[in-house]
mmCIF file of C-alpha atoms in Angstrom:
data_model
loop_
_atom_site.group_PDB
_atom_site.id
_atom_site.type_symbol
_atom_site.label_atom_id
_atom_site.label_comp_id
_atom_site.label_asym_id
_atom_site.label_seq_id
_atom_site.Cartn_x
_atom_site.Cartn_y
_atom_site.Cartn_z
ATOM 1 C CA UNK Z 1 78.600 176.011 143.030
ATOM 2 C CA UNK Z 2 78.816 178.653 140.349
ATOM 3 C CA UNK Z 3 80.482 181.168 142.670
ATOM 4 C CA UNK Z 4 82.954 178.560 143.915
ATOM 5 C CA UNK Z 5 83.981 177.691 140.346
ATOM 6 C CA UNK Z 6 84.253 181.370 139.493
ATOM 7 C CA UNK Z 7 86.747 181.817 142.316
ATOM 8 C CA UNK Z 8 88.719 178.716 141.351
ATOM 9 C CA UNK Z 9 88.830 179.534 137.647
ATOM 10 C CA UNK Z 10 89.166 183.315 137.875
ATOM 11 C CA UNK Z 11 86.407 183.711 135.264
ATOM 12 C CA UNK Z 12 82.783 183.002 134.626
ATOM 13 C CA UNK Z 13 82.251 179.204 134.881
ATOM 14 C CA UNK Z 14 80.946 178.884 131.325
ATOM 15 C CA UNK Z 15 81.318 175.076 131.338
ATOM 16 C CA UNK Z 16 79.226 174.669 134.478
ATOM 17 C CA UNK Z 17 76.514 176.973 133.202
ATOM 18 C CA UNK Z 18 76.333 175.088 129.901
ATOM 19 C CA UNK Z 19 76.159 171.702 131.571
ATOM 20 C CA UNK Z 20 73.456 172.711 134.042
ATOM 21 C CA UNK Z 21 71.395 174.578 131.479
ATOM 22 C CA UNK Z 22 69.742 171.269 130.650
ATOM 23 C CA UNK Z 23 69.410 169.476 133.985
ATOM 24 C CA UNK Z 24 68.079 166.297 132.425
ATOM 25 C CA UNK Z 25 71.081 166.007 130.071
ATOM 26 C CA UNK Z 26 73.433 166.824 132.966
ATOM 27 C CA UNK Z 27 71.863 164.125 135.153
ATOM 28 C CA UNK Z 28 72.090 161.577 132.341
ATOM 29 C CA UNK Z 29 75.737 162.447 131.785
ATOM 30 C CA UNK Z 30 76.572 162.122 135.475
ATOM 31 C CA UNK Z 31 74.737 158.790 135.629
ATOM 32 C CA UNK Z 32 76.727 157.538 132.637
ATOM 33 C CA UNK Z 33 80.067 158.480 134.200
ATOM 34 C CA UNK Z 34 78.969 157.017 137.538
ATOM 35 C CA UNK Z 35 78.100 153.759 135.804
ATOM 36 C CA UNK Z 36 81.546 153.633 134.155
ATOM 37 C CA UNK Z 37 83.157 154.334 137.565
ATOM 38 C CA UNK Z 38 81.077 151.589 139.143
ATOM 39 C CA UNK Z 39 82.086 149.108 136.417
ATOM 40 C CA UNK Z 40 85.758 149.882 136.905
ATOM 41 C CA UNK Z 41 85.471 149.764 140.695
ATOM 42 C CA UNK Z 42 83.793 146.373 140.657
ATOM 43 C CA UNK Z 43 86.279 144.852 138.218
ATOM 44 C CA UNK Z 44 89.208 146.200 140.258
ATOM 45 C CA UNK Z 45 87.565 144.964 143.451
ATOM 46 C CA UNK Z 46 87.235 141.440 142.097
ATOM 47 C CA UNK Z 47 90.779 141.530 140.723
ATOM 48 C CA UNK Z 48 91.976 142.680 144.139
ATOM 49 C CA UNK Z 49 90.104 139.833 145.795
ATOM 50 C CA UNK Z 50 91.709 137.405 143.362
ATOM 51 C CA UNK Z 51 95.188 138.727 144.209
ATOM 52 C CA UNK Z 52 94.485 138.572 147.957
ATOM 53 C CA UNK Z 53 93.032 135.051 147.768
ATOM 54 C CA UNK Z 54 95.965 133.881 145.617
ATOM 55 C CA UNK Z 55 98.614 135.103 148.058
ATOM 56 C CA UNK Z 56 96.790 134.334 151.342
ATOM 57 C CA UNK Z 57 97.799 130.633 151.588
ATOM 58 C CA UNK Z 58 101.463 131.658 151.426
ATOM 59 C CA UNK Z 59 100.984 133.385 154.762
ATOM 60 C CA UNK Z 60 100.683 129.953 156.362
ATOM 61 C CA UNK Z 61 104.157 128.952 155.095
ATOM 62 C CA UNK Z 62 107.471 129.855 156.668
ATOM 63 C CA UNK Z 63 110.212 129.033 154.134
ATOM 64 C CA UNK Z 64 112.836 130.775 152.086
ATOM 65 C CA UNK Z 65 112.917 128.605 148.927
ATOM 66 C CA UNK Z 66 110.441 126.319 147.215
ATOM 67 C CA UNK Z 67 111.209 123.514 144.765
ATOM 68 C CA UNK Z 68 108.249 122.685 142.475
ATOM 69 C CA UNK Z 69 107.521 120.755 139.326
ATOM 70 C CA UNK Z 70 108.498 122.517 136.139
ATOM 71 C CA UNK Z 71 104.821 122.731 135.073
ATOM 72 C CA UNK Z 72 103.588 124.176 138.414
ATOM 73 C CA UNK Z 73 102.293 127.695 137.826
ATOM 74 C CA UNK Z 74 100.581 128.125 141.176
ATOM 75 C CA UNK Z 75 100.772 126.748 144.688
ATOM 76 C CA UNK Z 76 97.911 124.344 143.970
ATOM 77 C CA UNK Z 77 98.575 122.966 140.500
ATOM 78 C CA UNK Z 78 101.337 121.148 138.619
ATOM 79 C CA UNK Z 79 102.894 117.712 138.855
ATOM 80 C CA UNK Z 80 104.492 116.181 141.909
ATOM 81 C CA UNK Z 81 108.164 116.453 142.857
ATOM 82 C CA UNK Z 82 110.345 113.451 143.700
ATOM 83 C CA UNK Z 83 111.214 113.509 147.385
ATOM 84 C CA UNK Z 84 114.814 112.778 146.265
ATOM 85 C CA UNK Z 85 115.040 116.481 145.367
ATOM 86 C CA UNK Z 86 114.792 117.283 149.059
ATOM 87 C CA UNK Z 87 117.789 115.075 149.822
ATOM 88 C CA UNK Z 88 119.748 116.584 146.955
ATOM 89 C CA UNK Z 89 118.956 120.075 148.164
ATOM 90 C CA UNK Z 90 120.204 119.279 151.650
ATOM 91 C CA UNK Z 91 123.709 118.742 150.202
ATOM 92 C CA UNK Z 92 123.899 122.324 148.905
ATOM 93 C CA UNK Z 93 125.830 124.877 150.899
ATOM 94 C CA UNK Z 94 123.535 127.339 152.686
ATOM 95 C CA UNK Z 95 120.519 125.003 152.951
ATOM 96 C CA UNK Z 96 119.705 124.529 156.622
ATOM 97 C CA UNK Z 97 116.568 122.340 156.549
ATOM 98 C CA UNK Z 98 113.833 121.104 154.263
ATOM 99 C CA UNK Z 99 110.337 119.684 154.296
ATOM 100 C CA UNK Z 100 107.817 118.202 151.841
ATOM 101 C CA UNK Z 101 104.510 119.989 151.226
ATOM 102 C CA UNK Z 102 101.459 118.056 150.015
ATOM 103 C CA UNK Z 103 98.473 119.863 148.425
ATOM 104 C CA UNK Z 104 95.055 118.560 147.426
ATOM 105 C CA UNK Z 105 91.285 119.206 147.417
ATOM 106 C CA UNK Z 106 88.850 117.499 149.794
ATOM 107 C CA UNK Z 107 85.058 117.745 149.813
ATOM 108 C CA UNK Z 108 83.575 118.789 153.126
ATOM 109 C CA UNK Z 109 80.156 117.276 153.961
ATOM 110 C CA UNK Z 110 77.757 117.918 156.820
ATOM 111 C CA UNK Z 111 74.700 115.823 157.779
ATOM 112 C CA UNK Z 112 72.384 118.632 156.594
ATOM 113 C CA UNK Z 113 73.696 118.166 153.046
ATOM 114 C CA UNK Z 114 76.119 121.083 153.045
ATOM 115 C CA UNK Z 115 79.006 120.573 150.647
ATOM 116 C CA UNK Z 116 82.136 122.706 150.411
ATOM 117 C CA UNK Z 117 85.589 122.171 148.964
ATOM 118 C CA UNK Z 118 88.644 122.477 151.176
ATOM 119 C CA UNK Z 119 92.145 123.264 149.867
ATOM 120 C CA UNK Z 120 94.192 120.821 151.898
ATOM 121 C CA UNK Z 121 97.838 121.309 152.917
ATOM 122 C CA UNK Z 122 99.986 118.772 154.696
ATOM 123 C CA UNK Z 123 103.505 118.172 155.900
ATOM 124 C CA UNK Z 124 105.236 116.076 158.528
ATOM 125 C CA UNK Z 125 104.346 117.025 162.113
ATOM 126 C CA UNK Z 126 108.049 117.290 162.914
ATOM 127 C CA UNK Z 127 108.368 119.946 160.172
ATOM 128 C CA UNK Z 128 105.846 122.370 161.718
ATOM 129 C CA UNK Z 129 108.585 125.027 161.790
ATOM 130 C CA UNK Z 130 107.895 125.453 158.082
ATOM 131 C CA UNK Z 131 104.399 126.689 158.945
ATOM 132 C CA UNK Z 132 103.274 130.048 160.292
ATOM 133 C CA UNK Z 133 103.224 130.511 164.071
ATOM 134 C CA UNK Z 134 99.392 130.282 164.053
ATOM 135 C CA UNK Z 135 99.418 126.831 162.433
ATOM 136 C CA UNK Z 136 102.655 125.518 164.032
ATOM 137 C CA UNK Z 137 101.290 126.112 167.569
ATOM 138 C CA UNK Z 138 98.468 123.617 166.859
ATOM 139 C CA UNK Z 139 100.158 121.288 164.399
ATOM 140 C CA UNK Z 140 101.837 119.021 166.983
ATOM 141 C CA UNK Z 141 98.356 117.852 168.032
ATOM 142 C CA UNK Z 142 97.850 116.351 164.574
ATOM 143 C CA UNK Z 143 99.830 113.248 165.501
ATOM 144 C CA UNK Z 144 96.403 111.825 166.306
ATOM 145 C CA UNK Z 145 95.001 109.812 163.421
ATOM 146 C CA UNK Z 146 92.645 111.598 161.025
ATOM 147 C CA UNK Z 147 92.725 114.988 162.745
ATOM 148 C CA UNK Z 148 92.865 118.413 161.134
ATOM 149 C CA UNK Z 149 92.855 122.166 161.520
ATOM 150 C CA UNK Z 150 89.853 123.608 159.717
ATOM 151 C CA UNK Z 151 89.028 127.015 158.304
ATOM 152 C CA UNK Z 152 86.178 128.522 160.349
ATOM 153 C CA UNK Z 153 85.449 130.962 157.558
ATOM 154 C CA UNK Z 154 84.753 128.235 155.013
ATOM 155 C CA UNK Z 155 82.301 129.526 152.398
ATOM 156 C CA UNK Z 156 78.824 128.025 152.546
ATOM 157 C CA UNK Z 157 79.174 126.785 156.134
ATOM 158 C CA UNK Z 158 77.417 128.673 158.925
ATOM 159 C CA UNK Z 159 79.876 129.937 161.523
ATOM 160 C CA UNK Z 160 77.782 128.405 164.291
ATOM 161 C CA UNK Z 161 78.879 124.979 163.089
ATOM 162 C CA UNK Z 162 82.328 125.672 164.481
ATOM 163 C CA UNK Z 163 81.210 127.279 167.755
ATOM 164 C CA UNK Z 164 82.017 124.253 169.942
ATOM 165 C CA UNK Z 165 85.338 123.737 168.110
ATOM 166 C CA UNK Z 166 86.471 127.189 169.133
ATOM 167 C CA UNK Z 167 85.712 126.221 172.747
ATOM 168 C CA UNK Z 168 87.985 123.229 172.474
ATOM 169 C CA UNK Z 169 85.424 120.515 171.587
ATOM 170 C CA UNK Z 170 86.488 118.355 168.583
ATOM 171 C CA UNK Z 171 84.296 118.594 165.477
ATOM 172 C CA UNK Z 172 83.840 115.499 163.276
ATOM 173 C CA UNK Z 173 82.761 115.681 159.644
ATOM 174 C CA UNK Z 174 82.762 113.475 156.560
ATOM 175 C CA UNK Z 175 85.387 113.582 153.819
ATOM 176 C CA UNK Z 176 85.520 111.084 150.948
ATOM 177 C CA UNK Z 177 83.310 108.683 152.919
ATOM 178 C CA UNK Z 178 85.641 108.772 155.932
ATOM 179 C CA UNK Z 179 85.467 110.689 159.214
ATOM 180 C CA UNK Z 180 87.917 113.516 159.809
ATOM 181 C CA UNK Z 181 88.022 115.285 163.149
ATOM 182 C CA UNK Z 182 88.907 118.962 163.445
ATOM 183 C CA UNK Z 183 90.765 119.711 166.683
ATOM 184 C CA UNK Z 184 92.003 123.206 165.829
ATOM 185 C CA UNK Z 185 91.098 126.186 163.723
ATOM 186 C CA UNK Z 186 92.458 128.713 161.257
ATOM 187 C CA UNK Z 187 90.824 131.657 159.524
ATOM 188 C CA UNK Z 188 91.152 132.368 155.807
ATOM 189 C CA UNK Z 189 87.862 132.070 153.903
ATOM 190 C CA UNK Z 190 86.980 131.064 150.386
ATOM 191 C CA UNK Z 191 88.985 131.759 147.304
ATOM 192 C CA UNK Z 192 88.607 131.096 143.572
ATOM 193 C CA UNK Z 193 89.729 127.449 143.723
ATOM 194 C CA UNK Z 194 88.160 126.285 147.020
ATOM 195 C CA UNK Z 195 85.684 127.299 149.714
ATOM 196 C CA UNK Z 196 88.093 126.957 152.617
ATOM 197 C CA UNK Z 197 91.392 125.624 153.888
ATOM 198 C CA UNK Z 198 92.411 122.509 155.810
ATOM 199 C CA UNK Z 199 95.737 121.522 157.382
ATOM 200 C CA UNK Z 200 96.537 117.909 158.202
ATOM 201 C CA UNK Z 201 99.613 115.782 158.857
ATOM 202 C CA UNK Z 202 101.260 113.985 155.959
ATOM 203 C CA UNK Z 203 100.018 110.609 157.242
ATOM 204 C CA UNK Z 204 96.403 111.775 157.396
ATOM 205 C CA UNK Z 205 96.756 113.340 153.949
ATOM 206 C CA UNK Z 206 97.981 110.038 152.458
ATOM 207 C CA UNK Z 207 95.042 108.150 154.039
ATOM 208 C CA UNK Z 208 92.532 110.447 152.343
ATOM 209 C CA UNK Z 209 94.436 110.614 149.045
ATOM 210 C CA UNK Z 210 95.004 106.932 148.478
ATOM 211 C CA UNK Z 211 96.772 107.357 145.114
ATOM 212 C CA UNK Z 212 99.344 109.770 146.485
ATOM 213 C CA UNK Z 213 102.794 108.681 147.682
ATOM 214 C CA UNK Z 214 104.964 110.022 150.488
ATOM 215 C CA UNK Z 215 107.801 110.018 147.946
ATOM 216 C CA UNK Z 216 106.081 112.550 145.697
ATOM 217 C CA UNK Z 217 105.021 115.797 147.439
ATOM 218 C CA UNK Z 218 103.740 118.813 145.479
ATOM 219 C CA UNK Z 219 106.563 121.074 146.667
ATOM 220 C CA UNK Z 220 109.702 121.004 148.720
ATOM 221 C CA UNK Z 221 110.154 123.801 151.251
ATOM 222 C CA UNK Z 222 113.644 124.911 152.246
ATOM 223 C CA UNK Z 223 115.146 127.215 154.844
ATOM 224 C CA UNK Z 224 118.594 128.751 154.438
ATOM 225 C CA UNK Z 225 121.119 129.320 157.192
ATOM 226 C CA UNK Z 226 121.190 132.669 158.985
ATOM 227 C CA UNK Z 227 123.004 135.331 157.032
ATOM 228 C CA UNK Z 228 122.785 133.460 153.721
ATOM 229 C CA UNK Z 229 120.946 134.994 150.790
ATOM 230 C CA UNK Z 230 118.013 132.835 149.534
ATOM 231 C CA UNK Z 231 118.714 134.099 145.992
ATOM 232 C CA UNK Z 232 122.298 132.803 146.144
ATOM 233 C CA UNK Z 233 121.214 129.404 147.467
ATOM 234 C CA UNK Z 234 118.447 129.234 144.829
ATOM 235 C CA UNK Z 235 121.079 129.733 142.086
ATOM 236 C CA UNK Z 236 123.211 126.928 143.540
ATOM 237 C CA UNK Z 237 120.191 124.628 143.575
ATOM 238 C CA UNK Z 238 119.329 125.489 139.957
ATOM 239 C CA UNK Z 239 122.851 124.464 138.945
ATOM 240 C CA UNK Z 240 122.496 120.915 140.327
ATOM 241 C CA UNK Z 241 118.778 120.151 139.902
ATOM 242 C CA UNK Z 242 117.359 119.221 136.456
ATOM 243 C CA UNK Z 243 115.622 122.253 134.981
ATOM 244 C CA UNK Z 244 113.554 119.997 132.728
ATOM 245 C CA UNK Z 245 111.647 118.562 135.689
ATOM 246 C CA UNK Z 246 111.782 121.091 138.530
ATOM 247 C CA UNK Z 247 111.917 124.809 139.121
ATOM 248 C CA UNK Z 248 113.596 126.532 142.037
ATOM 249 C CA UNK Z 249 112.389 129.914 143.324
ATOM 250 C CA UNK Z 250 112.587 131.913 146.497
ATOM 251 C CA UNK Z 251 109.167 132.065 148.169
ATOM 252 C CA UNK Z 252 108.853 135.738 147.225
ATOM 253 C CA UNK Z 253 109.591 134.933 143.556
ATOM 254 C CA UNK Z 254 107.103 132.104 143.564
ATOM 255 C CA UNK Z 255 104.380 134.323 145.045
ATOM 256 C CA UNK Z 256 105.013 136.973 142.361
ATOM 257 C CA UNK Z 257 104.968 134.382 139.574
ATOM 258 C CA UNK Z 258 101.749 132.831 140.933
ATOM 259 C CA UNK Z 259 100.045 136.238 141.033
ATOM 260 C CA UNK Z 260 101.210 137.117 137.548
ATOM 261 C CA UNK Z 261 99.955 133.808 136.182
ATOM 262 C CA UNK Z 262 96.547 134.222 137.820
ATOM 263 C CA UNK Z 263 96.202 137.813 136.564
ATOM 264 C CA UNK Z 264 97.643 137.552 133.037
ATOM 265 C CA UNK Z 265 97.207 133.977 131.887
ATOM 266 C CA UNK Z 266 94.224 132.504 133.685
ATOM 267 C CA UNK Z 267 90.904 133.337 131.973
ATOM 268 C CA UNK Z 268 89.521 134.798 135.212
ATOM 269 C CA UNK Z 269 92.223 137.419 135.514
ATOM 270 C CA UNK Z 270 92.067 138.303 131.799
ATOM 271 C CA UNK Z 271 88.282 138.720 131.909
ATOM 272 C CA UNK Z 272 88.442 141.069 134.907
ATOM 273 C CA UNK Z 273 91.239 143.076 133.354
ATOM 274 C CA UNK Z 274 89.228 143.367 130.144
ATOM 275 C CA UNK Z 275 86.246 144.537 132.224
ATOM 276 C CA UNK Z 276 88.350 147.415 133.551
ATOM 277 C CA UNK Z 277 89.233 148.383 129.973
ATOM 278 C CA UNK Z 278 85.588 148.240 128.944
ATOM 279 C CA UNK Z 279 84.625 150.507 131.851
ATOM 280 C CA UNK Z 280 87.199 153.074 130.779
ATOM 281 C CA UNK Z 281 86.012 152.951 127.152
ATOM 282 C CA UNK Z 282 82.376 153.322 128.259
ATOM 283 C CA UNK Z 283 83.282 156.414 130.292
ATOM 284 C CA UNK Z 284 85.225 158.004 127.427
ATOM 285 C CA UNK Z 285 82.406 157.384 124.937
ATOM 286 C CA UNK Z 286 79.704 158.761 127.241
ATOM 287 C CA UNK Z 287 81.621 161.915 128.118
ATOM 288 C CA UNK Z 288 82.630 162.416 124.469
ATOM 289 C CA UNK Z 289 79.000 162.201 123.344
ATOM 290 C CA UNK Z 290 77.900 164.728 125.966
ATOM 291 C CA UNK Z 291 80.705 167.186 125.253
ATOM 292 C CA UNK Z 292 80.584 166.902 121.469
ATOM 293 C CA UNK Z 293 76.802 167.521 121.589
ATOM 294 C CA UNK Z 294 77.357 170.519 123.851
ATOM 295 C CA UNK Z 295 79.987 171.904 121.468
ATOM 296 C CA UNK Z 296 77.637 171.423 118.504
ATOM 297 C CA UNK Z 297 74.767 173.149 120.352
ATOM 298 C CA UNK Z 298 76.927 176.198 121.090
ATOM 299 C CA UNK Z 299 78.934 176.294 117.888
ATOM 300 C CA UNK Z 300 77.667 179.752 116.861
ATOM 301 C CA UNK Z 301 78.494 181.205 120.278
ATOM 302 C CA UNK Z 302 81.967 179.705 120.076
ATOM 303 C CA UNK Z 303 82.347 181.052 116.539
ATOM 304 C CA UNK Z 304 81.557 184.534 117.817
ATOM 305 C CA UNK Z 305 84.254 184.291 120.456
ATOM 306 C CA UNK Z 306 86.643 182.934 117.856
ATOM 307 C CA UNK Z 307 85.889 185.846 115.525
ATOM 308 C CA UNK Z 308 86.625 188.216 118.433
ATOM 309 C CA UNK Z 309 90.118 186.769 118.678
ATOM 310 C CA UNK Z 310 89.829 184.177 121.415
ATOM 311 C CA UNK Z 311 92.395 181.386 120.946
ATOM 312 C CA UNK Z 312 91.590 177.677 120.848
ATOM 313 C CA UNK Z 313 92.938 177.152 124.363
ATOM 314 C CA UNK Z 314 90.055 179.254 125.685
ATOM 315 C CA UNK Z 315 87.504 176.883 124.206
ATOM 316 C CA UNK Z 316 89.555 173.879 125.293
ATOM 317 C CA UNK Z 317 89.512 175.266 128.824
ATOM 318 C CA UNK Z 318 85.711 175.468 128.815
ATOM 319 C CA UNK Z 319 85.323 171.929 127.561
ATOM 320 C CA UNK Z 320 87.895 170.592 130.008
ATOM 321 C CA UNK Z 321 86.031 172.430 132.735
ATOM 322 C CA UNK Z 322 82.929 170.471 131.758
ATOM 323 C CA UNK Z 323 84.926 167.257 131.648
ATOM 324 C CA UNK Z 324 86.294 167.870 135.134
ATOM 325 C CA UNK Z 325 82.807 168.581 136.509
ATOM 326 C CA UNK Z 326 81.442 165.376 134.995
ATOM 327 C CA UNK Z 327 84.389 163.429 136.399
ATOM 328 C CA UNK Z 328 83.851 164.692 139.942
ATOM 329 C CA UNK Z 329 80.058 164.403 139.946
ATOM 330 C CA UNK Z 330 80.191 160.948 138.351
ATOM 331 C CA UNK Z 331 82.917 159.655 140.653
ATOM 332 C CA UNK Z 332 81.073 160.366 143.935
ATOM 333 C CA UNK Z 333 77.934 158.185 143.371
ATOM 334 C CA UNK Z 334 80.057 155.512 141.645
ATOM 335 C CA UNK Z 335 82.316 155.319 144.671
ATOM 336 C CA UNK Z 336 79.414 155.223 147.186
ATOM 337 C CA UNK Z 337 77.485 152.547 145.335
ATOM 338 C CA UNK Z 338 80.614 150.415 144.823
ATOM 339 C CA UNK Z 339 81.291 150.468 148.600
ATOM 340 C CA UNK Z 340 77.848 148.987 149.184
ATOM 341 C CA UNK Z 341 78.304 146.388 146.474
ATOM 342 C CA UNK Z 342 81.729 145.442 147.842
ATOM 343 C CA UNK Z 343 80.184 144.748 151.256
ATOM 344 C CA UNK Z 344 77.348 142.740 149.729
ATOM 345 C CA UNK Z 345 79.647 140.729 147.449
ATOM 346 C CA UNK Z 346 82.047 139.969 150.285
ATOM 347 C CA UNK Z 347 79.201 138.782 152.522
ATOM 348 C CA UNK Z 348 77.701 136.520 149.840
ATOM 349 C CA UNK Z 349 80.887 135.018 148.397
ATOM 350 C CA UNK Z 350 83.318 135.226 151.361
ATOM 351 C CA UNK Z 351 85.864 136.673 148.953
ATOM 352 C CA UNK Z 352 88.124 139.421 150.289
ATOM 353 C CA UNK Z 353 86.443 142.216 148.287
ATOM 354 C CA UNK Z 354 87.263 145.550 149.914
ATOM 355 C CA UNK Z 355 88.263 149.091 149.032
ATOM 356 C CA UNK Z 356 91.975 149.584 149.546
ATOM 357 C CA UNK Z 357 93.542 152.965 150.215
ATOM 358 C CA UNK Z 358 94.873 153.670 146.718
ATOM 359 C CA UNK Z 359 92.024 152.438 144.518
ATOM 360 C CA UNK Z 360 89.727 155.517 144.912
ATOM 361 C CA UNK Z 361 92.547 157.848 143.951
ATOM 362 C CA UNK Z 362 93.573 155.673 141.039
ATOM 363 C CA UNK Z 363 89.999 155.523 139.715
ATOM 364 C CA UNK Z 364 89.370 159.217 140.275
ATOM 365 C CA UNK Z 365 92.479 160.397 138.430
ATOM 366 C CA UNK Z 366 91.807 157.816 135.741
ATOM 367 C CA UNK Z 367 88.305 159.252 135.353
ATOM 368 C CA UNK Z 368 89.719 162.775 135.138
ATOM 369 C CA UNK Z 369 92.166 161.655 132.460
ATOM 370 C CA UNK Z 370 89.454 159.838 130.475
ATOM 371 C CA UNK Z 371 87.138 162.854 130.640
ATOM 372 C CA UNK Z 372 89.929 165.208 129.669
ATOM 373 C CA UNK Z 373 90.754 163.029 126.670
ATOM 374 C CA UNK Z 374 87.087 163.049 125.652
ATOM 375 C CA UNK Z 375 87.003 166.821 125.990
ATOM 376 C CA UNK Z 376 90.108 167.283 123.880
ATOM 377 C CA UNK Z 377 88.634 165.077 121.128
ATOM 378 C CA UNK Z 378 85.325 166.947 121.294
ATOM 379 C CA UNK Z 379 86.975 170.295 120.496
ATOM 380 C CA UNK Z 380 88.745 169.091 117.355
ATOM 381 C CA UNK Z 381 85.860 170.139 115.129
ATOM 382 C CA UNK Z 382 85.915 173.632 116.633
ATOM 383 C CA UNK Z 383 89.671 174.018 116.202
ATOM 384 C CA UNK Z 384 89.453 173.464 112.431
ATOM 385 C CA UNK Z 385 86.279 175.559 111.925
ATOM 386 C CA UNK Z 386 86.199 178.908 110.137
ATOM 387 C CA UNK Z 387 83.949 181.404 112.014
ATOM 388 C CA UNK Z 388 82.542 182.645 108.675
ATOM 389 C CA UNK Z 389 81.292 179.163 107.874
ATOM 390 C CA UNK Z 390 79.470 178.713 111.173
ATOM 391 C CA UNK Z 391 76.662 181.272 110.606
#
């Protein structure tokens, strides 16, 4: 390693030699940086899972514009919308078709005592074109009373429970004291608000949600005519619909707003974001302590070099060399351990926790920057020191 660094630096790798002079201190420093990396990786992984889980249900919808209650911040919260808004929207130039979307939570129960929550979506069977191809292909079968499409990746439910369903055999289960029969499947998995997903017809939805009305869906989905801009149509809708009670957004805008709300305003997103900040601070403090101690231990040697005429950038180069070494050696174990924890967390929680292609690079260069900052701070004492005062 020493020879490799000597070739890369074009000089004796003083920083490497100083760090490895005390192997115990070096190991402790690497462990500290690795822990900080691991902390950042885990927080980013959970934040990434939250983002994926937030946007995943939108993949089941095929619409251009969505009308929602003014207080609706996400796909699954907010007040209901008067169905009259759908009829108003149909009078606007550029709107081709519309459909109501109902959303609710049902509790899934099995005879063995298994309980899971299902995020339930519903619309009219005739409006299946507003659903993804995967759902629309099965949705026409839901004209049968109390039938559903169920998520075979529902958290807390063994996959074997749905084995016969995948072979075409209906699967009956209890919901709110009533029997609901799954005759089709979808795959999504658990999120932060529910353990799985369920699709039913609007009539089945209203049977299981007795207090809901067909005249008050959660959202209104709209499609625009070919060649017409959804943004232009959305502006036309905003001009005729009461802003005090409804909001009009393109589906892309609503997805972005939903994600921003989950990340920046919901406690969960704020906590995970704060965790990333804590990880960075931990890394900076650990590296600063190691490098400042190393500078203090070799202050007389540095003073000799300074008296010989070496400029401050020479010393800064040595300390930054040490910072870079700590960043690299700390990143590798942090990355490897986080991959294992991602796999374990995903298996236990069914959340989409995985390592995307950009995260390792982002964390690595962030680690380099944090270590470099720590190194620059650690050399401040040396920059202001008079060689004559150091002996």
